[in-house]
Short mmCIF file of C-alpha atoms in Angstrom, two decimals:
data_model
loop_
_atom_site.label_atom_id
_atom_site.label_comp_id
_atom_site.label_asym_id
_atom_site.label_seq_id
_atom_site.Cartn_x
_atom_site.Cartn_y
_atom_site.Cartn_z
CA MET A 1 96.61 -43.88 173.46
CA MET A 2 93.59 -45.59 174.83
CA ALA A 3 91.15 -43.89 177.27
CA LYS A 4 90.16 -45.90 180.26
CA ASN A 5 88.28 -44.16 183.07
CA ASN A 6 89.43 -40.80 181.66
CA ILE A 7 93.08 -41.91 182.00
CA VAL A 8 95.05 -42.34 178.81
CA GLU A 9 97.19 -45.49 178.61
CA TYR A 10 100.14 -45.80 176.29
CA LYS A 11 100.90 -49.07 174.54
CA GLN A 12 104.16 -48.95 172.56
CA GLY A 13 103.78 -49.99 168.92
CA GLU A 14 99.99 -49.70 169.01
CA ASN A 15 99.87 -46.38 167.13
CA ARG A 16 102.78 -44.84 165.24
CA LYS A 17 101.63 -41.23 165.89
CA VAL A 18 101.42 -41.89 169.59
CA ASP A 19 104.90 -43.49 169.53
CA GLN A 20 106.14 -40.35 167.76
CA LEU A 21 104.66 -38.12 170.46
CA VAL A 22 106.32 -40.23 173.22
CA GLU A 23 109.62 -40.02 171.34
CA LEU A 24 109.30 -36.28 171.03
CA VAL A 25 108.44 -35.84 174.70
CA ASN A 26 111.50 -37.95 175.57
CA GLN A 27 113.60 -35.80 173.23
CA GLU A 28 112.51 -32.67 175.13
CA ILE A 29 113.21 -34.34 178.49
CA ALA A 30 116.69 -34.99 177.15
CA ASN A 31 117.02 -31.44 175.98
CA PHE A 32 115.95 -30.13 179.37
CA SER A 33 118.60 -32.34 181.02
CA VAL A 34 121.31 -30.89 178.78
CA LEU A 35 119.90 -27.40 179.20
CA TYR A 36 119.82 -27.78 182.99
CA THR A 37 123.53 -28.66 183.03
CA LYS A 38 124.36 -25.89 180.54
CA LEU A 39 122.54 -23.29 182.60
CA HIS A 40 124.35 -24.47 185.70
CA ASN A 41 127.67 -24.15 183.89
CA TYR A 42 126.79 -20.61 182.86
CA HIS A 43 125.57 -19.82 186.38
CA TRP A 44 128.95 -20.90 187.80
CA TYR A 45 131.12 -19.27 185.14
CA VAL A 46 129.29 -16.02 184.30
CA ASP A 47 131.36 -12.94 185.10
CA GLY A 48 131.61 -9.26 184.36
CA PRO A 49 129.66 -6.17 185.37
CA HIS A 50 126.27 -7.97 185.26
CA PHE A 51 127.44 -10.97 187.30
CA PHE A 52 124.90 -10.59 190.07
CA SER A 53 121.81 -10.15 187.94
CA LEU A 54 122.81 -12.90 185.49
CA HIS A 55 123.85 -15.28 188.29
CA VAL A 56 120.36 -15.01 189.76
CA LYS A 57 118.57 -15.19 186.37
CA LEU A 58 120.49 -18.31 185.36
CA GLU A 59 119.48 -19.98 188.60
CA GLU A 60 115.86 -19.05 187.96
CA LEU A 61 116.13 -20.58 184.48
CA TYR A 62 117.71 -23.88 185.60
CA ASP A 63 115.12 -24.22 188.34
CA GLU A 64 112.32 -23.71 185.76
CA VAL A 65 113.91 -26.16 183.34
CA THR A 66 114.11 -28.77 186.11
CA ALA A 67 110.36 -28.37 186.79
CA HIS A 68 109.52 -28.76 183.08
CA MET A 69 111.73 -31.84 182.83
CA ASP A 70 110.08 -33.40 185.85
CA ASP A 71 106.51 -32.53 184.74
CA LEU A 72 107.09 -34.10 181.29
CA ALA A 73 108.70 -37.23 182.73
CA GLU A 74 105.81 -37.67 185.16
CA ARG A 75 103.35 -37.08 182.28
CA LEU A 76 104.92 -40.00 180.36
CA LEU A 77 104.77 -42.17 183.46
CA ALA A 78 101.09 -41.30 183.98
CA LEU A 79 100.45 -42.41 180.40
CA GLY A 80 102.28 -45.68 180.89
CA ALA A 81 105.36 -44.66 178.91
CA LYS A 82 108.93 -44.44 180.16
CA PRO A 83 110.94 -41.22 180.25
CA VAL A 84 114.64 -41.27 179.32
CA ALA A 85 116.45 -41.30 182.63
CA THR A 86 120.14 -41.77 182.00
CA LEU A 87 122.68 -39.20 180.90
CA LYS A 88 123.81 -41.41 178.07
CA GLU A 89 120.29 -41.83 176.68
CA GLN A 90 119.64 -38.12 177.07
CA LEU A 91 122.87 -37.07 175.31
CA ASP A 92 122.10 -39.53 172.50
CA ILE A 93 118.74 -37.97 171.65
CA ALA A 94 119.12 -34.31 172.73
CA THR A 95 119.06 -31.77 169.88
CA ILE A 96 120.87 -29.03 171.79
CA LYS A 97 124.56 -29.06 172.58
CA GLU A 98 126.34 -29.01 175.91
CA ALA A 99 128.21 -25.93 177.09
CA THR A 100 131.94 -25.94 176.40
CA GLY A 101 132.83 -24.16 179.64
CA LYS A 102 134.75 -21.55 177.65
CA GLU A 103 131.89 -19.22 176.63
CA GLU A 104 132.12 -15.52 177.37
CA THR A 105 129.10 -14.01 179.10
CA GLU A 106 127.55 -12.52 175.94
CA LYS A 107 127.96 -15.81 174.09
CA MET A 108 126.24 -17.61 176.97
CA ILE A 109 123.16 -15.40 176.59
CA GLN A 110 123.17 -15.73 172.81
CA THR A 111 123.33 -19.52 173.18
CA ILE A 112 120.42 -19.62 175.62
CA ILE A 113 118.35 -17.50 173.18
CA SER A 114 119.21 -19.87 170.34
CA ASP A 115 118.41 -22.96 172.44
CA PHE A 116 115.08 -21.46 173.57
CA GLU A 117 114.13 -20.61 169.97
CA GLN A 118 115.02 -24.11 168.77
CA LEU A 119 113.14 -25.78 171.55
CA SER A 120 110.11 -23.55 170.99
CA GLN A 121 109.99 -24.80 167.39
CA GLU A 122 110.19 -28.37 168.63
CA PHE A 123 107.42 -27.67 171.15
CA SER A 124 105.21 -26.60 168.22
CA LYS A 125 105.65 -30.09 166.70
CA ALA A 126 104.88 -31.71 170.06
CA ILE A 127 101.70 -29.61 170.37
CA GLU A 128 100.67 -30.64 166.89
CA LEU A 129 101.28 -34.33 167.60
CA ALA A 130 99.45 -34.12 170.91
CA GLU A 131 96.45 -32.55 169.17
CA GLU A 132 96.45 -35.26 166.51
CA ASN A 133 96.39 -37.78 169.33
CA THR A 134 93.66 -35.93 171.23
CA ASP A 135 96.10 -35.58 174.15
CA GLN A 136 95.08 -32.12 175.25
CA VAL A 137 96.95 -32.35 178.55
CA THR A 138 100.38 -32.96 176.93
CA GLY A 139 99.68 -30.34 174.33
CA ASP A 140 98.73 -27.77 176.97
CA MET A 141 101.90 -28.55 178.91
CA PHE A 142 103.97 -27.69 175.85
CA VAL A 143 101.93 -24.52 175.17
CA GLY A 144 102.73 -23.30 178.69
CA ILE A 145 106.43 -24.12 178.37
CA GLN A 146 106.61 -22.46 174.93
CA LYS A 147 104.96 -19.32 176.32
CA SER A 148 107.54 -19.13 179.11
CA PHE A 149 110.49 -19.73 176.74
CA GLU A 150 109.24 -17.05 174.37
CA LYS A 151 109.07 -14.54 177.20
CA HIS A 152 112.59 -15.44 178.41
CA THR A 153 113.86 -15.07 174.87
CA TRP A 154 112.39 -11.59 174.58
CA MET A 155 113.90 -10.58 177.95
CA LEU A 156 117.37 -12.00 177.13
CA ARG A 157 117.32 -10.22 173.75
CA ALA A 158 116.51 -6.97 175.56
CA TYR A 159 119.43 -7.63 177.90
CA LEU A 160 121.85 -7.97 174.92
CA LYS A 161 120.83 -4.60 173.41
CA LYS A 162 123.54 -2.03 173.99
#
């Protein structure tokens, strides 16, 4: 990335580490797209004695995921890179799986925990790559998202305790 008037400009192929960071940000945009749809699926199909609280929590989560996806896509655009913007592209590079539509409520929560843990590990790599590229803004974005996901994971784990 090249600084020009305090704005970083991305030139594909100019620096392999920068290309890797852009690819990783795009991977997370794709993951957020899959996660958004999965959380909606769970929001619609959750049932049981905790329906009301989980229905609200799942909506909160998909709203948050949407904001993260949008922020990262806009960050890439601000840098001169292009975010993945089609479902096909997103499904091709996402590292998390879609919902099947057949999960029981407890399995839904376990899957969200697993996805959040996996994504948090991937965010650590993005933070590292951003630091290597002196892209503090992108790194800070991932730190904030990681913090939020770790808190949600803790809360969801507490919910599963019997």
